[in-house]
Amino acid sequence: MKDKTIDYALRATWQAVARMYNEEAAKYDASMATGFALLSLDRESGTPSTTLGPRMGMEATSLTRTLKSMEDKGLIYRKKNPEDGRGVLIYLTDFGREKRELSRNTVLKFNEAVKQHISDEKWLHFMEVTQIINDLIQEKKIFNTTE
């Protein structure tokens, strides 16, 4: 099966990447979700909590749990959105900015390690293939029942 389906290759690879990031994050009492959230937050202007879930591809329950953990660890703080009193903006603390930089460097290190083992041409092909897959899904061209 692993040699025949795209989804198997994607899933197995993503699980390996997630495991690797979680092992690295555990060294800093964090998780991949925490690192990803840190990287998804605007460093200066704050980020509306309502845009964070879709940006990260995370369900509301998981996001709430991640943000609560991040707040407890002093990585973020919340303030009412001055433009929308019902909303909340999430800001990085100084400690959060420091850990965001650590997360950023971890991601860059992973990217560099992979790029050292593949040609520029293969990298471009990989990015093209992932974009095509995403476009097909977004445009509902795979399981569209109206055709």
PDB file of C-alpha atoms in Angstrom:
ATOM      1  CA  MET A   1       0.000   0.000   0.000  1.00  0.00           C
ATOM      2  CA  LYS A   2       2.773   2.445   0.918  1.00  0.00           C
ATOM      3  CA  ASP A   3       4.142   2.340  -2.642  1.00  0.00           C
ATOM      4  CA  LYS A   4       0.774   2.917  -4.264  1.00  0.00           C
ATOM      5  CA  THR A   5      -1.093   5.781  -2.620  1.00  0.00           C
ATOM      6  CA  ILE A   6      -0.372   9.471  -2.261  1.00  0.00           C
ATOM      7  CA  ASP A   7      -2.266   9.725   1.003  1.00  0.00           C
ATOM      8  CA  TYR A   8      -0.143   6.996   2.615  1.00  0.00           C
ATOM      9  CA  ALA A   9       3.078   8.811   1.680  1.00  0.00           C
ATOM     10  CA  LEU A  10       1.728  12.142   2.926  1.00  0.00           C
ATOM     11  CA  ARG A  11       0.319  10.716   6.157  1.00  0.00           C
ATOM     12  CA  ALA A  12       3.397   8.649   7.025  1.00  0.00           C
ATOM     13  CA  THR A  13       5.710  11.556   6.289  1.00  0.00           C
ATOM     14  CA  TRP A  14       3.615  14.052   8.257  1.00  0.00           C
ATOM     15  CA  GLN A  15       3.435  11.666  11.230  1.00  0.00           C
ATOM     16  CA  ALA A  16       7.222  11.329  11.183  1.00  0.00           C
ATOM     17  CA  VAL A  17       7.659  15.113  10.979  1.00  0.00           C
ATOM     18  CA  ALA A  18       5.159  15.692  13.798  1.00  0.00           C
ATOM     19  CA  ARG A  19       6.892  13.078  15.976  1.00  0.00           C
ATOM     20  CA  MET A  20      10.274  14.722  15.285  1.00  0.00           C
ATOM     21  CA  TYR A  21       8.962  18.210  16.167  1.00  0.00           C
ATOM     22  CA  ASN A  22       7.236  16.944  19.312  1.00  0.00           C
ATOM     23  CA  GLU A  23      10.425  15.211  20.462  1.00  0.00           C
ATOM     24  CA  GLU A  24      12.393  18.429  19.926  1.00  0.00           C
ATOM     25  CA  ALA A  25       9.703  20.593  21.569  1.00  0.00           C
ATOM     26  CA  ALA A  26       9.561  18.278  24.593  1.00  0.00           C
ATOM     27  CA  LYS A  27      13.137  19.335  25.397  1.00  0.00           C
ATOM     28  CA  TYR A  28      11.678  22.802  26.073  1.00  0.00           C
ATOM     29  CA  ASP A  29       8.484  21.649  27.838  1.00  0.00           C
ATOM     30  CA  ALA A  30       6.468  22.436  24.718  1.00  0.00           C
ATOM     31  CA  SER A  31       4.743  20.714  21.825  1.00  0.00           C
ATOM     32  CA  MET A  32       4.590  21.043  18.070  1.00  0.00           C
ATOM     33  CA  ALA A  33       1.178  22.713  18.466  1.00  0.00           C
ATOM     34  CA  THR A  34       2.701  25.316  20.783  1.00  0.00           C
ATOM     35  CA  GLY A  35       5.529  26.025  18.347  1.00  0.00           C
ATOM     36  CA  PHE A  36       3.137  26.279  15.429  1.00  0.00           C
ATOM     37  CA  ALA A  37       0.893  28.644  17.396  1.00  0.00           C
ATOM     38  CA  LEU A  38       3.876  30.827  18.295  1.00  0.00           C
ATOM     39  CA  LEU A  39       4.804  31.046  14.618  1.00  0.00           C
ATOM     40  CA  SER A  40       1.205  31.818  13.628  1.00  0.00           C
ATOM     41  CA  LEU A  41       0.844  34.793  15.975  1.00  0.00           C
ATOM     42  CA  ASP A  42       1.722  38.285  14.810  1.00  0.00           C
ATOM     43  CA  ARG A  43       4.830  39.366  16.714  1.00  0.00           C
ATOM     44  CA  GLU A  44       3.645  42.920  17.396  1.00  0.00           C
ATOM     45  CA  SER A  45      -0.009  43.577  16.540  1.00  0.00           C
ATOM     46  CA  GLY A  46      -1.692  40.621  18.146  1.00  0.00           C
ATOM     47  CA  THR A  47      -3.797  38.050  16.349  1.00  0.00           C
ATOM     48  CA  PRO A  48      -7.560  37.599  16.603  1.00  0.00           C
ATOM     49  CA  SER A  49      -8.277  34.244  18.208  1.00  0.00           C
ATOM     50  CA  THR A  50     -10.925  33.576  15.534  1.00  0.00           C
ATOM     51  CA  THR A  51      -8.343  33.622  12.731  1.00  0.00           C
ATOM     52  CA  LEU A  52      -5.826  31.433  14.516  1.00  0.00           C
ATOM     53  CA  GLY A  53      -7.724  28.129  14.309  1.00  0.00           C
ATOM     54  CA  PRO A  54      -8.252  28.234  10.530  1.00  0.00           C
ATOM     55  CA  ARG A  55      -4.687  29.449   9.994  1.00  0.00           C
ATOM     56  CA  MET A  56      -3.337  26.488  11.928  1.00  0.00           C
ATOM     57  CA  GLY A  57      -5.910  23.973  10.706  1.00  0.00           C
ATOM     58  CA  MET A  58      -6.849  23.265  14.308  1.00  0.00           C
ATOM     59  CA  GLU A  59     -10.232  22.498  15.835  1.00  0.00           C
ATOM     60  CA  ALA A  60     -11.546  25.011  18.385  1.00  0.00           C
ATOM     61  CA  THR A  61     -11.253  22.593  21.329  1.00  0.00           C
ATOM     62  CA  SER A  62      -7.618  21.764  20.603  1.00  0.00           C
ATOM     63  CA  LEU A  63      -6.775  25.406  19.977  1.00  0.00           C
ATOM     64  CA  THR A  64      -8.412  26.475  23.252  1.00  0.00           C
ATOM     65  CA  ARG A  65      -6.403  23.861  25.151  1.00  0.00           C
ATOM     66  CA  THR A  66      -3.154  24.924  23.414  1.00  0.00           C
ATOM     67  CA  LEU A  67      -3.763  28.630  24.082  1.00  0.00           C
ATOM     68  CA  LYS A  68      -4.618  27.949  27.744  1.00  0.00           C
ATOM     69  CA  SER A  69      -1.368  26.016  28.146  1.00  0.00           C
ATOM     70  CA  MET A  70       0.571  28.799  26.425  1.00  0.00           C
ATOM     71  CA  GLU A  71      -1.022  31.404  28.684  1.00  0.00           C
ATOM     72  CA  ASP A  72      -0.225  29.332  31.792  1.00  0.00           C
ATOM     73  CA  LYS A  73       3.419  29.143  30.671  1.00  0.00           C
ATOM     74  CA  GLY A  74       3.616  32.912  30.150  1.00  0.00           C
ATOM     75  CA  LEU A  75       4.036  32.741  26.361  1.00  0.00           C
ATOM     76  CA  ILE A  76       0.925  34.754  25.465  1.00  0.00           C
ATOM     77  CA  TYR A  77      -1.650  37.107  26.924  1.00  0.00           C
ATOM     78  CA  ARG A  78      -5.112  38.088  25.747  1.00  0.00           C
ATOM     79  CA  LYS A  79      -6.727  41.493  25.366  1.00  0.00           C
ATOM     80  CA  LYS A  80     -10.139  42.563  24.137  1.00  0.00           C
ATOM     81  CA  ASN A  81     -10.147  43.500  20.474  1.00  0.00           C
ATOM     82  CA  PRO A  82     -10.655  47.311  20.400  1.00  0.00           C
ATOM     83  CA  GLU A  83     -12.350  47.026  17.000  1.00  0.00           C
ATOM     84  CA  ASP A  84     -14.710  44.244  18.068  1.00  0.00           C
ATOM     85  CA  GLY A  85     -15.604  44.086  21.746  1.00  0.00           C
ATOM     86  CA  ARG A  86     -16.737  40.477  21.408  1.00  0.00           C
ATOM     87  CA  GLY A  87     -13.356  39.344  20.095  1.00  0.00           C
ATOM     88  CA  VAL A  88     -10.000  38.722  21.715  1.00  0.00           C
ATOM     89  CA  LEU A  89      -6.523  39.503  20.426  1.00  0.00           C
ATOM     90  CA  ILE A  90      -3.669  37.220  21.400  1.00  0.00           C
ATOM     91  CA  TYR A  91      -0.242  38.761  21.961  1.00  0.00           C
ATOM     92  CA  LEU A  92       3.159  37.255  22.543  1.00  0.00           C
ATOM     93  CA  THR A  93       4.926  38.045  25.796  1.00  0.00           C
ATOM     94  CA  ASP A  94       8.668  38.718  25.726  1.00  0.00           C
ATOM     95  CA  PHE A  95       9.123  35.076  26.752  1.00  0.00           C
ATOM     96  CA  GLY A  96       6.769  34.065  23.937  1.00  0.00           C
ATOM     97  CA  ARG A  97       8.826  36.060  21.410  1.00  0.00           C
ATOM     98  CA  GLU A  98      11.944  34.287  22.649  1.00  0.00           C
ATOM     99  CA  LYS A  99      10.306  30.862  22.237  1.00  0.00           C
ATOM    100  CA  ARG A 100       8.884  31.923  18.867  1.00  0.00           C
ATOM    101  CA  GLU A 101      12.426  32.546  17.674  1.00  0.00           C
ATOM    102  CA  LEU A 102      13.445  29.105  18.936  1.00  0.00           C
ATOM    103  CA  SER A 103      10.518  27.563  17.022  1.00  0.00           C
ATOM    104  CA  ARG A 104      11.438  29.520  13.909  1.00  0.00           C
ATOM    105  CA  ASN A 105      15.037  28.331  14.066  1.00  0.00           C
ATOM    106  CA  THR A 106      13.880  24.736  14.552  1.00  0.00           C
ATOM    107  CA  VAL A 107      11.717  24.902  11.427  1.00  0.00           C
ATOM    108  CA  LEU A 108      14.520  26.530   9.425  1.00  0.00           C
ATOM    109  CA  LYS A 109      16.974  23.866  10.593  1.00  0.00           C
ATOM    110  CA  PHE A 110      14.598  21.129   9.425  1.00  0.00           C
ATOM    111  CA  ASN A 111      14.147  22.835   6.052  1.00  0.00           C
ATOM    112  CA  GLU A 112      17.885  23.247   5.563  1.00  0.00           C
ATOM    113  CA  ALA A 113      18.583  19.625   6.503  1.00  0.00           C
ATOM    114  CA  VAL A 114      16.046  18.396   3.941  1.00  0.00           C
ATOM    115  CA  LYS A 115      17.240  20.807   1.250  1.00  0.00           C
ATOM    116  CA  GLN A 116      20.822  19.563   1.685  1.00  0.00           C
ATOM    117  CA  HIS A 117      19.647  16.148   0.515  1.00  0.00           C
ATOM    118  CA  ILE A 118      17.556  17.131  -2.500  1.00  0.00           C
ATOM    119  CA  SER A 119      18.206  19.185  -5.596  1.00  0.00           C
ATOM    120  CA  ASP A 120      16.594  22.567  -6.207  1.00  0.00           C
ATOM    121  CA  GLU A 121      14.659  20.955  -9.043  1.00  0.00           C
ATOM    122  CA  LYS A 122      13.239  18.247  -6.763  1.00  0.00           C
ATOM    123  CA  TRP A 123      12.329  20.890  -4.173  1.00  0.00           C
ATOM    124  CA  LEU A 124      10.416  22.863  -6.812  1.00  0.00           C
ATOM    125  CA  HIS A 125       8.646  19.710  -7.987  1.00  0.00           C
ATOM    126  CA  PHE A 126       7.684  18.849  -4.414  1.00  0.00           C
ATOM    127  CA  MET A 127       6.241  22.326  -3.878  1.00  0.00           C
ATOM    128  CA  GLU A 128       4.385  22.146  -7.204  1.00  0.00           C
ATOM    129  CA  VAL A 129       2.862  18.765  -6.357  1.00  0.00           C
ATOM    130  CA  THR A 130       1.713  19.888  -2.908  1.00  0.00           C
ATOM    131  CA  GLN A 131       0.193  23.037  -4.443  1.00  0.00           C
ATOM    132  CA  ILE A 132      -1.683  20.984  -7.046  1.00  0.00           C
ATOM    133  CA  ILE A 133      -3.035  18.673  -4.336  1.00  0.00           C
ATOM    134  CA  ASN A 134      -4.171  21.648  -2.265  1.00  0.00           C
ATOM    135  CA  ASP A 135      -5.759  23.338  -5.290  1.00  0.00           C
ATOM    136  CA  LEU A 136      -7.649  20.167  -6.254  1.00  0.00           C
ATOM    137  CA  ILE A 137      -8.989  19.877  -2.723  1.00  0.00           C
ATOM    138  CA  GLN A 138      -9.876  23.578  -2.394  1.00  0.00           C
ATOM    139  CA  GLU A 139     -11.622  23.603  -5.760  1.00  0.00           C
ATOM    140  CA  LYS A 140     -13.472  20.388  -4.844  1.00  0.00           C
ATOM    141  CA  LYS A 141     -12.209  18.672  -7.976  1.00  0.00           C
ATOM    142  CA  ILE A 142     -11.665  15.278  -6.376  1.00  0.00           C
ATOM    143  CA  PHE A 143     -14.987  14.188  -4.910  1.00  0.00           C
ATOM    144  CA  ASN A 144     -17.289  16.633  -6.675  1.00  0.00           C
ATOM    145  CA  THR A 145     -20.565  14.757  -7.093  1.00  0.00           C
ATOM    146  CA  THR A 146     -22.133  17.281  -9.497  1.00  0.00           C
ATOM    147  CA  GLU A 147     -20.000  16.152 -12.406  1.00  0.00           C
TER     148      GLU A 147
END
